[in-house]
Structures are given as structure tokens and as C-alpha cells.
Amino acid sequence: MKDNNKKRKKPLTMTQATRRMLVGQPVNAAEEEEMLTPIQMVVRNFLHDRVAVAGVVCFLLIFLCCIVLPFFLPMDKYFQDVTQANVAPGFSMLKAPSGLNGNAQSVSVGSTFSVGIDRDGNVYEWGTFPNEKLKNIPAASEMGKVTQVSAGLDHILAVNEEGQLFTWGNDRMGLEAIPIELRTGEDIKQILACYQFSLALTEKGKLYNWGNSYLVNISFPEGVQGNIDKVAANTNLVAALTKDGRVEPLTKKSSAFTKVPEEIQGQVTDIAMTDESLAAVTESGQVYVWGNSGKGTTDIPEEIQGHVKALSAGRYNFVALLDDNRLVSWGDNTFQQANVPDVSEEIVSISSGYYGNYAISESGKVHGWGLKGYLMGTDDLGRDVFRRLLQGGRMTMTVGAIAVIISTTIGILVGGISGYKGGKVDNLLMRFAEIVSSIPFLPFAIILSSILGNRISETQRIVMIMFILGVLSWPGIARLVRGSVLAEREQEFVTAAKALGVKEFGIIFRHILPNIVTVIIVNATLDFATCMLTESSLSFIGFGVTEPNPTWGNMLTGSQNAKVIEDYWWRWVFPAITLGICTISINCVGDGLRDAVDPKSNER
């Protein structure tokens, strides 16, 4: 016989059952069902749905990237640079070939590529090439030993030890038409491949230019031609350093570049020019900068004064080599152009251009810093696709979230009142919901956007889109809430609330609504994905958020072009994949919540 004095087994408390479940100890089904609250049941059922959990993880990753990363990768929405247009994804811009690294003589920086020569006169190229013709390096048997090389926007200049000039890459706008005077084998002191034009300076101090004559119009002041020691150039201006130490801008047009400080004339030993300003180094190692103050190019570090040996310039930054072998850079640092490396060896030369910089040490090793490339490439205006994808995601998600908040709020109010009151109120509100749902959203939004046009600001346009999306998409959730309230209003707790004198609004929103909140959450989640897709569709066809504000929709606008689809795939593949993954993840989460709230829905 069983011992009746033995203590009976006590039922598990909720905390004990939950603890046993978490540590993997067995709990029978009856105990589990009895001890779990409705919310815990929903969470448990949801976590058992692997697809839904994967959706949550994917969406949270995208959401956090779009919210957090823009603080570390800020974007100037008005930034444009055609020199960086349609650059393919990759980080090879500063990776010098192994055959050159350790035996380098000189390096030149182009728009998205670089070119260098070793001590044996061999030519090397690396980076992302905007023109396939750049890869067609003339044969070594044709060029011989190359002594100088220079990279421009999309073409390259080279000169061999016999003074012969070679050019390859872009052969339009007269870039291939080397002046006859330079084909006779003159002694070339300096070559410069610039933005759509080329320069060559002879040992006799004469400067020759060819290429796009409409972009730059060189004018020589009296006594300058034949007396030039070095030239510097930006996209549309050339300046010369004469043999007697004077700086002479080679133009007749007055500008900030032409205001050369008079006190340095006759003492200058080196010059360099960005797109914003012109700099000169004097015999005493002092640096003077004049021109426009944008991008910080005129903010000369105080500690370098009196110690500068050489100077080079990129598009918006300067690099100085000091007499103690240190490198110092100032100006724009968007692409880490100012983050100079610490080189322990003696530096023999420095070179800068566009957004890249190089220093060559005594052993021939190449040290590069600046723009290494783009994770997801650039668009047709030279804007970083990855940074725009992050900012665009923030905008698309914000528009979708606020539209859902508006539609859910209106739907709960209308559905709750309609379901609880019934009768004429119910009939009137539901007929009104049917009228609203019959309005075609896309045509309405397009017509409204066309009528308003440029009469409203971009911010007002974004607010209008969110408002329209919210106001026209509430009937669905209103019907859902109405049906749930109709079922709940017959429950005993509602009768008890009425008996206690609770007001109708209190019964609807304090007693009935908490019982149907899970249904509302599920519907709002699915609507969120729908609103994101709708906003992207409007922006894609040009009636939503417009440039320069990025969204995933307007980033896909260029994919209507066959050339973009075929040649510049990164411009549409990454936004399309991100938008697709995000909306699919949200839908998976919504489906998972629906199944977790009503486990029997899978059987129907």
C-alpha cells in the first residue's frame, strides 16, 4: 500500500515552471499551459517560428544600420563630384602592385586609379578605371624606359628617357593630339595630366597645353613663358612657379586664386593647388595659402611653419613633407585624406591627386592614404551608394512608420466606436470607411503632387506623403478592430464595467482594447511593409521624396535605364535587395505574430 503520509507533489509556480523551461528541464504540457500568461504563450509560439525569428533579426540589423551608422558615416546630401561618377564597388584604389611596392620611383593619383613607375622604368596601374582604354598601356618595346608618369581624370601621360611623350586612355577632346613641338624629343621637365587637358613643361621653361580648350584658357603674363620652373593645376586653372621664385596664375580672369601675396614673390620654392585654394612654400619653409576658405584648405597647421620641404595637393586637401621627415595634411577629411601614416623611413617624394595621397620612402616602398574605394560603388553624380542607402533607409522607414501610426490611430478610433456603438453610428462610419477605401491612392498622390509641384518645400512634401499614406490606409484596420470589438462587447467584463458606471470611451479603450491589442499589432506590422513599398513606388516614379533627399525608392529611379542595368548594376541591385529583404522580413514577422496569437490559423 502507498504511504498516505507522504507529501503530495505541489504544483509548480509560474516562476518555477518558466525557470525549468529556460534551463531545458522537462515540463509537461498541462503544467506549461497552466503556468504561462497569454503574452508568454504568444512569445513562446513566436520563438518556435524560425522564419519569423530570422525576419526579426534581419529587420533589426537593417534598422540599426540605418539608425546608427549615419552618425559615423555622415553624408552631405548636396555633395556631387562627377570625377567619382559610376565607380564600381571595391577597395583597390590605393593598393599598389607588389612589383612596384619596394621598387617605386614615382606615383601619380588619378580620379579613381593610380599609375606608377619603378626604378627600371616599368609602368604599373591599379584602382578602378573609368575608361577601359586606360588599361591599354603601350608596349615596353615602344615606350622604352619611362622616367615620368602622370594620371588625370581618365587619361595618362608618360615620358621616356629620350623625351618622347605617350598618352593613353580618353582620346577625345584633343587629348591624343600631342603638340608637334613636343614630338621632336625635347627635354621634358614636368608633365601633368589634368581634368580633360594635359600640360608639358620643357627644361627651357616653356609650357605646352592640349586637350579641352573650352575648359581652361591659358594666358601667359609678360616674361613668364620660357621662365617657368614648375606648374600646378586644378580643374580649370593653371598656375606657374617661375625660375626667379614668383607665382603667376596663367589666366586673365581675376579670382581669389590670382590674389597672390606680394610679400612672397621672389622667394617661392614650391607650389600646389586644390580646387579651393593655391599654396606656396617659401625659402624659409613657410606656407602661404590663398583662395576660397571652403573645405578647410586655408587652415594651415601652425606647427609646420618654417619646416616645410615639399608640398602636394589633392582635390580638397594639402600634404606637406617637413624637414624632420613628418607628413602633415589639412583640408577635407571625408575620405581620410588627412590621416597621414607614420613612416619611419626617409621619404623621398610625395604625390597627391583627387582623393588619394602617396609617399615613397627611400627603399622604394609606397605608402598610400585617402580614398580606398566604395563599399557599394557610386551613382551618376559621384555619391556614395552605401551612405545614401543608410540615409535612404532612415527616410523610407520613417515615412512608413509615421504613416502606420496615423492609420492605426484613426482605425482604432473609428473601429472601436463603430463596433461598440453599433446601429446607425456603425452603419455611418463603415460607409465612410468604404468611401475612403475606394479612393485610388497612387493616382490621387500623383495628381496632388503634380498640382502642388514646387509650391511646397521638400520637408512639406515628405509630411504630405506621410499624411496621405496614413489617412487613406486606415479602413482595413478599422474593420478589423470593429469585428474584434463586436465580439468582445458581449463579454461579462464589459457588462460589469457598465454596471459600475464606467464611461463608454473608458470601456472601449481601457477594457476592450487591451484584449485585442495583439491583433492590432499584427495588422500594423503588415501595414508597415505596405507603406514602405508604397513610398518607394512613389519616389521611384518621381512623385514621392525627391532628390537630393535619398530614399530606397528614388535610388532605384536610374534602373529604368538599360545602360545602368547592364553596366552599373550596383546602383540598383543594392537598394533593391535591401528594400526586398526589409519588407519580406517585416511580412515574416507579421505572419509569425498572427500565428503566435492564433495557433489554429495554420490549420485553416
Short mmCIF file of C-alpha atoms in Angstrom, two decimals, residues 107-110 151 192 233 272-274 311-315 317-320 328-329 337 349-359 369:
data_model
loop_
_atom_site.label_atom_id
_atom_site.label_comp_id
_atom_site.label_asym_id
_atom_site.label_seq_id
_atom_site.Cartn_x
_atom_site.Cartn_y
_atom_site.Cartn_z
CA VAL A 107 53.44 57.58 -58.33
CA SER A 108 50.62 59.76 -59.68
CA VAL A 109 46.99 59.80 -58.50
CA GLY A 110 44.07 59.87 -60.94
CA ALA A 151 47.37 60.42 -64.16
CA LEU A 192 50.72 66.95 -65.80
CA ALA A 233 46.63 72.94 -61.88
CA ALA A 272 50.43 73.22 -55.10
CA MET A 273 46.77 73.84 -55.94
CA THR A 274 43.45 72.35 -54.85
CA LEU A 311 54.03 70.36 -50.86
CA SER A 312 51.39 68.44 -52.82
CA ALA A 313 47.64 68.86 -53.23
CA GLY A 314 44.60 66.72 -53.85
CA ARG A 315 41.17 67.93 -54.80
CA ASN A 317 43.49 68.84 -49.21
CA PHE A 318 47.18 69.70 -48.92
CA VAL A 319 50.03 67.42 -47.83
CA ALA A 320 53.32 68.82 -46.55
CA VAL A 328 51.14 66.70 -42.26
CA SER A 329 47.85 67.07 -44.11
CA GLN A 337 42.89 62.24 -46.81
CA SER A 349 58.76 62.15 -52.61
CA ILE A 350 55.08 62.81 -52.03
CA SER A 351 52.21 62.85 -54.51
CA SER A 352 48.55 63.80 -54.20
CA GLY A 353 45.58 63.99 -56.52
CA TYR A 354 41.80 63.93 -56.28
CA TYR A 355 41.17 61.97 -53.03
CA GLY A 356 44.35 59.89 -52.75
CA ASN A 357 47.88 60.55 -51.45
CA TYR A 358 51.18 58.66 -51.65
CA ALA A 359 54.59 58.90 -50.05
CA TRP A 369 46.23 57.02 -47.65
#
